Structure formats: C-alpha cells, structure tokens
C-alpha cells in the first residue's frame, strides 16, 4: 500500500496513458481478431476505469504537476492535473469504459489485420485525449491535439475503400487543421511575448483588452472547429456516419468535449477577467448552433446523420451555458456563473453518456440489419427487445425528459436563464429572455427528433414488409453479451446521473470553485441530497428520485391494470379495415414524413430539392433531399476561391526545368538586391 | 611580397571570371568539361597562393582537395559519361550567345555592386575578389538556365560550387575543414547520382534534352 500512497493521481493517469499505448501496440502486433476483441478492448476498458477512479480521487484534491523529460531538448512536456482536468478525465474514463466494452463485441467480425490497425488507432486516440486534458503547456497540448485529430482521422476512414468515407475524412481533417492553426495562434498571442509557452506563464501574462479579445476569438474559432459550432459544423454529419459506430460514439461523446475543455481552459483559467461580450457572442453562437442542429436533425433520414446533427445541437446547448457563465462572471455574479457553468459541465457529461449510448445503439442496429437509412427500418423492438430497452433510456435522456440526466442539465440551464434579470446592461437583459425561449424551443424540438428516431427504428412494422434493411426480419438477432454490457454501463450512467444529481453537482463544484470561485453545492446540500435546489428552495427545486419512484409506480400500476382487466379479453384480429382494405407496412409514417412539418415551418433554413411525380406517371417516383444552406454559402465560395488561386499558381508550373531555375535565380537576385 | 601575392590572386580571379564567360558561351560539351577542369585548376592554384601568403595551413588541404576532385576526378567521370552516352560532339544552344553574354555582363556589374560594402568590411588579403566570386556563381546559374541538355546543366551546377568555394576563400580564408570535406563528398555523390539519372532520362525520353521532361507535368 505504501506504493499507492506515494503515487500521485497524475502518475496513475499517466500510467493509464502508457497502458493504452502499449495495448494499442500489442493489438497492432497481434493482428488476431479473437485475442484483440477478447482481451485488448476489455483491458482498455479496465484502464479507463482506473483513469476515472484516479480523476475522481483527485477532483477535490490539490492540483499535481509533472514534468516529462520527453519532447525537445530544453522543452519538456509539462503536465498538470487540476479540478478541470480531473473532471474531463473522469468523463473520458467513465464514458470510454462502456465504449471499449462494447467494441469488444462489436468488432468480432472484422478481419485481424484491419482490426489490429483499428485497435492501435483507437487506443492512441484515447491516450491523446487524456494528454490533451492533462497538458500544461501549449507545446504538449498541440502535440496531443494533433495526435488526436490524426488518429481520429484514420478511424473515420476505417472504410477507406468507400469514397464517401474518404471524402468525410478529408473534410474532417481540413477543418481540424484550420482549427488547430487558430488554436496555435491563440496560444501565441496569449503568452504575451515572453517566449514561454507553459500555461503557468500564460496565466501570469498581462494582456490588454484588445489582445485578450483576439485570443478568445481565435480560441473560440479553433475549438469551435473541433466542437462543430456554426458555421464550422460541416464535418460532423459527414464524419460520424462514415466512422464505425463505437468511433462515432467516442468522437461525439468524448472528443467534442475536448473542445469544450479548451474553451473553458482558455476563457476562465488562462485569460483572467473575461469581457461580457465574449459571453454574449458564445451565447448567440451556441443558440444558433443548437437550433440549427436540431432542425437539421429533424429532417434527416440516415440515423447516424440524425445523431450527428443532434450532437451539434447539444454542443450548442453546452456553449450557451458557457456563454451565460462568462456573462455572469464578467459582471461579478459568481453564484449565477457557477450555476450556468455547472449546467454546461453537467450537460457535457450527460451528452457523453447519452450520445455514446445512442451511437452504440445505432451500431447494433447497423450490425444486425446492414442498414442506416431510417426508411428501411422499423419494428425492431420485436426482434431486438434488449437493445430497444437500452436505447429507450438514451432516447428519453436526450429528449430531456425527467427523471433522466438530460432533464437535469437543461433544467439547470433554464434556471440560470430565469434567474438572470438584474444584469447591469439593458441589451443583455432583453437578449437573455429571448435566448431562454430559443433554448426551450431547441429542447422541445430535441424531444421531437428523439420520438422520430426511436419510433421509426424500433416501433411499427418493418417497412420492407418482411425485410428489414438487407436481412429478412426473422433473421435479425439481438445484441451480444459484450455489447449489452457496454450499453448497460452507459444507460446506468444516464439513470444514475438523472436520479442522484446532487452528488454529481458536489463533484462539479470543485471545478466551479476553481474557475469562477463560487459553488452551487452549498445551496444544493441545504435541503438534503433528495432535492436539487440551484439557488433557493422557494424559487425552484426538483427531486428526481421522488419523480422516478412516482413514474415507476405509475407504470407498474398501469401495467397491472392492463394485465388484470384488459389482457383477459385480448384477441388478435385484422384491423378495422373500413376504408383501408389494403393496409401495408409501407403505409406507416416514414422518417421523411415525420420531419415534414418541420421542413414546412422552417423552410427558410433548408436547401430543398424535390422530385414530385405528376398525376399521370405510370411509375411514380418521389425523391427529396434536404441540404445544408451554409454549405453553399460558406464553404463553396471558399473552395472556389482556393481553386482559382491554385489554378493561377498552377500556371507557374510548366514542367520546364529552365523556368524553375529562372524562378530561383530571379528570387535570388531580388533578395540580394533587397538586403543590399 | 604580400603585394605581389595580392596581384597574383587578382589575376587568378580575373581568369576565373574569364573562364566563366567562356563556359557561358561554349556550345560543345567536350570543351565545356575541359573548361570546367581548367577552372578547377585556377581555383586550386589561387587557393594555394592565398594559403601561402596568409599562412593559413588548412587552405593547403582545401587546395589539394580541389585539385583532386575538381581537376581530376570529376572531369574524368564526366568524360567517361559523355563517351558512354555518346554525346561527345553534341552542340546545343537555347538563346543566342551575344544576348547571354550581355546578360552576363549585367550580372557582373550587379555582383560587384553587391559585394562592395562586404569587401570593405572584410580584412582579408583577397577581399577585392568577392565580387568576382559572386559573379561566377551568378554566371554559372545563368548557364544552367540557358542550357537545354542535361550534361551542361550539371557542369553549370558544379561550376556554381566553384564560385561558392572561391567566395568563401576570399572573404574568410575558407570554410572550416569539416564543412569543406562535407561539401566535397556531396559534390562527388551528387555527380554519381546525376550520372545514373542521365542514363534513366535517356532511356525514358531517348534524348538528354530536358525539354522532354515537360511531359511529366500533370494536368
């Protein structure tokens, strides 16, 4: 035990990183499907559990630092484990336990060589994310950040023989690099000309208001590119469907949070004294992102694209919380800042669990049916009841329904909005109620999206009569044991986070204490762990456990009633077919049909192309597509401009050696004449 | 004595410049190689004079190295190459020669203009020759641009190295021995590699004319 008492949590965390790297290498060398799925992925999950334990252990403790003798000469890697890092490491560890366990089952059919490579990239990805959270200088941060981007790029292009996956990977890498440049510039400005790139010296650097704003804007842009904040979201709906499902879960659930971590680290920790308009900007961007994401999620027909857009929405919600926290912090309303920050952190954690769960769920559906298109699924609850139950938990959580976790964080955020009047700024006082309304709209639409997601996949009947996706309906099997363990872990997380929020908020308090110097815990603990009261009991409080018990009781009571009074007289017969003599499974509401009202109401946002059959067509054919307007407004002009400039530059290239020599000759002469 | 050595160095510098012009205007590959060897010889002798007059002993080694490499080894390799490639009597031009010479004169003026402030600061006996050294570099570069065949281009490249070497000798009594040895090795290896390339180029395009390489461009 003496060894453990001298071992700092940061050493444990570093040990986990090394362990992941070794596991990845072992997988690469083994190239054996059975060994990798049976031993390596579960071992990775065990390491993740250890990381979560170390992070939990250190959340309330002092921050520990370490200096690694790696890196360049005279430029070692600095590491630091403080409350903010520990919180995100906890998120990483806890969520990746479920995903790694699930992977152990999910990849069982993959070829050994490809799986070895995937296992390697997967564990590198995990290790680099852990290092991003622990980095204490810009150098290590950027190294880890880029490693993360590259490893995830290779994971996205696992199916590299599919052109679409390659395209998605390229788009992802492009936006990730543009973002990384902005982050690098941001660090460059932040160190204030001292030439010392440790975070400690950035905390000390005195920046004036202008340069501090430049830093913040660059960081927001750079991290926004990774998080998928409008208008840099374009890679998300491409990359998530292209990647294997556990990878999508990892990227959406955990990797997007590295960007959230970056924004928090820069705006609260490295830069002191944030300005209120930074918060207003983040708030506006967050709301736009949330609304945009949820609207597009509502009209998707591919289940993984739908979830990707939903991730954009959730990132928007988190950013809204951060924006609000910055506003309050800049006006010295620390209690409210702590509330908004708690909501944002809570939602980050929740999103890792619920979006991880749902992406894994779609992975199982994809595995069982070979189909991603919602239009060809349906009725899967009959063939995959266990999966359906677990996914239902995630769906309800993401829809923001009590007593699950999604409700807690959105409720906290709305509380922060409702308590905000009284800011010494009249425009802000007008803006914030509107923002609250927009947030409520996004939350409601998220519920709509989730009804569509669950209803179209699991309820009703298979749409291709007896065929679902590419398999006969009768041959679809439920998920295996490893997958079920992984899914259950995440679903349990969703339930526990929803039912016992006070305990978790006590953990978040360490982070808010560090960032804004105030906590929520005092007021939350006043009324005991049963009731969650963000500010005062007389204003608002919520007891998820009691609600949970009531809901369970209600459900059981109804079930009992139905069994007792109704099932006795149950008989199955053809539906009352008056007017519907030939009702088939294809007459069910489709994913497109379900999204139709949203498409009508918010027509302005969508670029819609439709082919509608005429009344006399012998073979009527309908085709509709909803595209992202921002793509043609933002991305295509830039692409065309780049193309034009490249074409101009291309003219320099004749293929004639003499011309090339002449170029260098003229350059040499010009430079010589210049330095003269 | 010193004054005489200075005069001697200036004379050799002038000869270097003259040979550079001769190379610029020489159309035949065989004569070009001979001129290159002559340039090497002049370089070696002038380095030896500098070494003697400034009693910098390491310069003797440089001079010996130059003599060995640029007067004996490289010309011998080049001779063998053109015999094997059968381009001994090749004649080629890209631009007409008077224009090239005029451009060369402009370059020399430019180089002298450029070197003036530097040579004022230098305290060496050979400071006046820096302009010539730079002119040699630029003229060799010009030669590379105006030639279309592969072998003369390589000779231009080697001649440029001669100019650089001369510049180093004239400003600071040569480079450190390690650097010089490294460069000598580089030049030798480069020559071998380029020799292999010649055969490859000829095999691919049936000619050593570099304008065929335009086909390599991707559209």
Coordinates of N, CA and C in Angstrom, one line a residue, chain A residues 356-451:
Chain A
X356 N -23.2 8.6 -26.5 CA -22.5 7.4 -26.7 C -23.4 6.2 -26.8
X357 N -24.4 6.2 -25.9 CA -25.3 5.1 -25.8 C -26.1 5.0 -27.2
X358 N -26.6 6.1 -27.7 CA -27.3 6.1 -28.9 C -26.5 5.7 -30.1
X359 N -25.3 6.2 -30.2 CA -24.5 5.8 -31.3 C -24.2 4.4 -31.3
X360 N -23.9 3.8 -30.1 CA -23.6 2.4 -30.0 C -24.9 1.6 -30.4
X361 N -26.0 2.2 -30.0 CA -27.3 1.5 -30.3 C -27.5 1.5 -31.8
X362 N -27.2 2.6 -32.5 CA -27.3 2.5 -34.0 C -26.3 1.6 -34.6
X363 N -25.1 1.4 -33.9 CA -24.2 0.5 -34.4 C -24.7 -0.9 -34.3
X364 N -25.4 -1.3 -33.3 CA -26.0 -2.6 -33.2 C -27.1 -2.8 -34.2
X365 N -27.9 -1.8 -34.5 CA -28.9 -1.9 -35.5 C -28.3 -2.1 -36.9
X366 N -27.2 -1.3 -37.1 CA -26.5 -1.4 -38.4 C -25.9 -2.8 -38.5
X367 N -25.3 -3.3 -37.4 CA -24.7 -4.6 -37.5 C -25.8 -5.7 -37.8
X368 N -26.9 -5.6 -37.1 CA -27.9 -6.6 -37.3 C -28.6 -6.5 -38.6
X369 N -28.8 -5.3 -39.2 CA -29.6 -5.2 -40.4 C -28.8 -4.8 -41.6
X370 N -27.6 -4.2 -41.4 CA -26.9 -3.7 -42.5 C -27.5 -2.4 -43.1
X371 N -28.3 -1.7 -42.4 CA -29.0 -0.6 -42.9 C -28.9 0.7 -42.0
X372 N -28.6 1.8 -42.6 CA -28.6 3.1 -41.9 C -29.8 3.9 -42.2
X373 N -30.4 3.7 -43.3 CA -31.5 4.5 -43.7 C -32.7 4.2 -42.9
X374 N -33.3 5.2 -42.3 CA -34.4 5.0 -41.4 C -35.6 4.5 -42.3
X375 N -35.6 4.9 -43.5 CA -36.8 4.5 -44.4 C -36.9 3.0 -44.6
X376 N -35.9 2.2 -44.3 CA -36.0 0.8 -44.5 C -35.9 0.0 -43.2
X377 N -36.0 0.7 -42.1 CA -36.0 0.0 -40.8 C -37.4 0.0 -40.2
X378 N -37.6 -0.4 -39.0 CA -38.9 -0.4 -38.3 C -39.2 -1.7 -37.6
X379 N -39.9 -1.6 -36.6 CA -40.4 -2.8 -35.9 C -39.3 -3.6 -35.2
X380 N -38.1 -3.0 -35.0 CA -37.0 -3.8 -34.5 C -37.2 -4.2 -33.0
X381 N -38.2 -3.5 -32.3 CA -38.4 -3.8 -30.9 C -38.8 -5.3 -30.8
X382 N -39.4 -5.8 -31.8 CA -39.9 -7.2 -31.7 C -38.7 -8.2 -31.8
X383 N -37.7 -7.8 -32.6 CA -36.6 -8.7 -32.7 C -35.4 -8.4 -31.8
X384 N -35.3 -7.2 -31.4 CA -34.2 -6.8 -30.5 C -34.7 -6.1 -29.2
X385 N -35.4 -6.8 -28.4 CA -36.1 -6.1 -27.3 C -35.1 -5.6 -26.3
X386 N -33.9 -6.3 -26.1 CA -33.0 -5.8 -25.1 C -32.4 -4.5 -25.5
X387 N -31.9 -4.5 -26.8 CA -31.4 -3.2 -27.4 C -32.4 -2.1 -27.3
X388 N -33.6 -2.4 -27.6 CA -34.7 -1.4 -27.7 C -34.8 -0.8 -26.3
X389 N -34.8 -1.6 -25.2 CA -35.0 -1.0 -23.9 C -33.8 -0.1 -23.6
X390 N -32.6 -0.6 -23.9 CA -31.4 0.3 -23.5 C -31.4 1.6 -24.3
X391 N -31.7 1.5 -25.6 CA -31.7 2.7 -26.4 C -32.8 3.6 -26.0
X392 N -33.9 3.0 -25.5 CA -35.0 3.9 -25.0 C -34.5 4.8 -23.9
X393 N -33.7 4.3 -23.0 CA -33.1 5.1 -21.9 C -32.4 6.3 -22.5
X394 N -31.5 6.0 -23.5 CA -30.7 7.1 -24.1 C -31.6 8.1 -24.8
X395 N -32.7 7.6 -25.5 CA -33.6 8.4 -26.2 C -34.3 9.4 -25.3
X396 N -34.8 8.8 -24.2 CA -35.5 9.6 -23.2 C -34.6 10.7 -22.6
X397 N -33.4 10.2 -22.3 CA -32.4 11.2 -21.7 C -32.1 12.3 -22.7
X398 N -31.9 12.0 -23.9 CA -31.5 13.0 -24.9 C -32.7 13.9 -25.2
X399 N -33.9 13.4 -25.1 CA -35.1 14.2 -25.3 C -35.3 15.2 -24.1
X400 N -34.5 15.0 -23.0 CA -34.6 15.9 -21.9 C -35.9 15.6 -21.0
X401 N -36.2 14.3 -20.8 CA -37.4 14.0 -20.0 C -36.9 13.6 -18.6
X402 N -37.6 14.1 -17.6 CA -37.3 13.6 -16.3 C -37.8 12.2 -16.1
X403 N -37.1 11.4 -15.3 CA -36.1 11.7 -14.3 C -34.7 11.4 -14.8
X404 N -34.5 11.5 -16.1 CA -33.2 11.1 -16.6 C -32.3 12.3 -16.6
X405 N -31.0 12.1 -17.0 CA -30.0 13.1 -16.8 C -30.1 14.3 -17.7
X406 N -30.6 14.1 -19.0 CA -30.7 15.2 -19.9 C -31.6 16.3 -19.3
X407 N -32.6 15.9 -18.5 CA -33.5 16.9 -18.0 C -32.8 17.8 -16.9
X408 N -31.9 17.1 -16.1 CA -31.3 17.9 -15.0 C -30.5 19.0 -15.6
X409 N -29.6 18.7 -16.6 CA -28.8 19.8 -17.0 C -29.5 20.9 -17.8
X410 N -30.5 20.5 -18.6 CA -31.3 21.5 -19.3 C -32.1 22.4 -18.3
X411 N -32.6 21.7 -17.3 CA -33.4 22.4 -16.3 C -32.5 23.4 -15.5
X412 N -31.3 23.0 -15.2 CA -30.3 23.9 -14.5 C -30.0 25.1 -15.4
X413 N -29.8 24.8 -16.7 CA -29.5 25.9 -17.6 C -30.7 26.9 -17.7
X414 N -31.9 26.4 -17.8 CA -33.1 27.3 -17.9 C -33.2 28.0 -16.6
X415 N -32.9 27.4 -15.4 CA -32.9 28.1 -14.2 C -31.9 29.3 -14.2
X416 N -30.7 29.0 -14.8 CA -29.8 30.1 -14.9 C -30.3 31.3 -15.7
X417 N -31.0 30.9 -16.8 CA -31.6 32.0 -17.6 C -32.7 32.7 -16.8
X418 N -33.5 32.0 -16.1 CA -34.6 32.6 -15.5 C -34.2 33.5 -14.3
X419 N -33.0 33.2 -13.7 CA -32.5 34.0 -12.6 C -31.7 35.2 -13.1
X420 N -31.6 35.4 -14.4 CA -30.6 36.3 -14.8 C -31.0 37.8 -14.8
X421 N -32.3 38.2 -14.8 CA -32.5 39.6 -14.8 C -31.8 40.3 -13.7
X422 N -31.5 41.5 -13.9 CA -30.7 42.2 -12.9 C -29.2 42.4 -13.4
X423 N -29.0 42.1 -14.6 CA -27.6 42.4 -15.1 C -27.6 43.9 -15.4
X424 N -26.4 44.5 -15.2 CA -26.3 46.0 -15.4 C -26.1 46.4 -16.9
X425 N -26.9 45.8 -17.7 CA -26.8 46.0 -19.1 C -28.1 45.8 -19.8
X426 N -28.7 46.9 -20.3 CA -30.1 46.7 -20.7 C -30.3 45.8 -21.9
X427 N -29.3 45.9 -22.9 CA -29.5 45.0 -24.1 C -29.5 43.5 -23.7
X428 N -28.5 43.2 -22.7 CA -28.4 41.9 -22.3 C -29.7 41.4 -21.6
X429 N -30.2 42.3 -20.8 CA -31.5 41.9 -20.1 C -32.6 41.6 -21.1
X430 N -32.5 42.3 -22.3 CA -33.6 41.9 -23.3 C -33.2 40.7 -24.0
X431 N -31.9 40.5 -24.2 CA -31.5 39.3 -25.1 C -31.7 38.0 -24.4
X432 N -31.5 38.0 -23.0 CA -31.5 36.7 -22.3 C -32.8 36.0 -22.3
X433 N -34.0 36.7 -22.1 CA -35.2 36.0 -22.2 C -35.5 35.4 -23.6
X434 N -35.1 36.1 -24.6 CA -35.2 35.6 -26.0 C -34.4 34.3 -26.1
X435 N -33.2 34.4 -25.6 CA -32.3 33.2 -25.6 C -32.9 32.1 -24.9
X436 N -33.5 32.4 -23.7 CA -34.1 31.3 -23.0 C -35.2 30.6 -23.8
X437 N -36.0 31.5 -24.5 CA -37.1 30.9 -25.3 C -36.5 30.1 -26.4
X438 N -35.4 30.5 -27.1 CA -34.8 29.7 -28.1 C -34.3 28.4 -27.6
X439 N -33.8 28.5 -26.4 CA -33.2 27.2 -25.8 C -34.4 26.2 -25.5
X440 N -35.5 26.8 -25.0 CA -36.6 25.9 -24.8 C -37.1 25.3 -26.1
X441 N -37.1 26.1 -27.1 CA -37.6 25.6 -28.4 C -36.7 24.5 -28.9
X442 N -35.3 24.7 -28.7 CA -34.4 23.6 -29.1 C -34.6 22.4 -28.3
X443 N -34.9 22.5 -27.0 CA -35.1 21.4 -26.2 C -36.3 20.6 -26.6
X444 N -37.4 21.4 -26.9 CA -38.7 20.7 -27.4 C -38.5 20.0 -28.7
X445 N -37.8 20.7 -29.6 CA -37.5 20.0 -30.9 C -36.7 18.8 -30.7
X446 N -35.7 18.8 -29.7 CA -34.9 17.6 -29.5 C -35.8 16.5 -29.1
X447 N -36.9 16.7 -28.3 CA -37.8 15.7 -28.0 C -38.5 15.1 -29.2
X448 N -38.9 16.0 -30.1 CA -39.5 15.6 -31.4 C -38.6 14.7 -32.2
X449 N -37.3 15.1 -32.2 CA -36.3 14.4 -33.0 C -36.2 13.0 -32.4
X450 N -36.2 12.9 -31.1 CA -36.0 11.6 -30.5 C -37.2 10.7 -30.7
X451 N -38.4 11.3 -30.7 CA -39.6 10.4 -31.0 C -39.4 9.8 -32.3

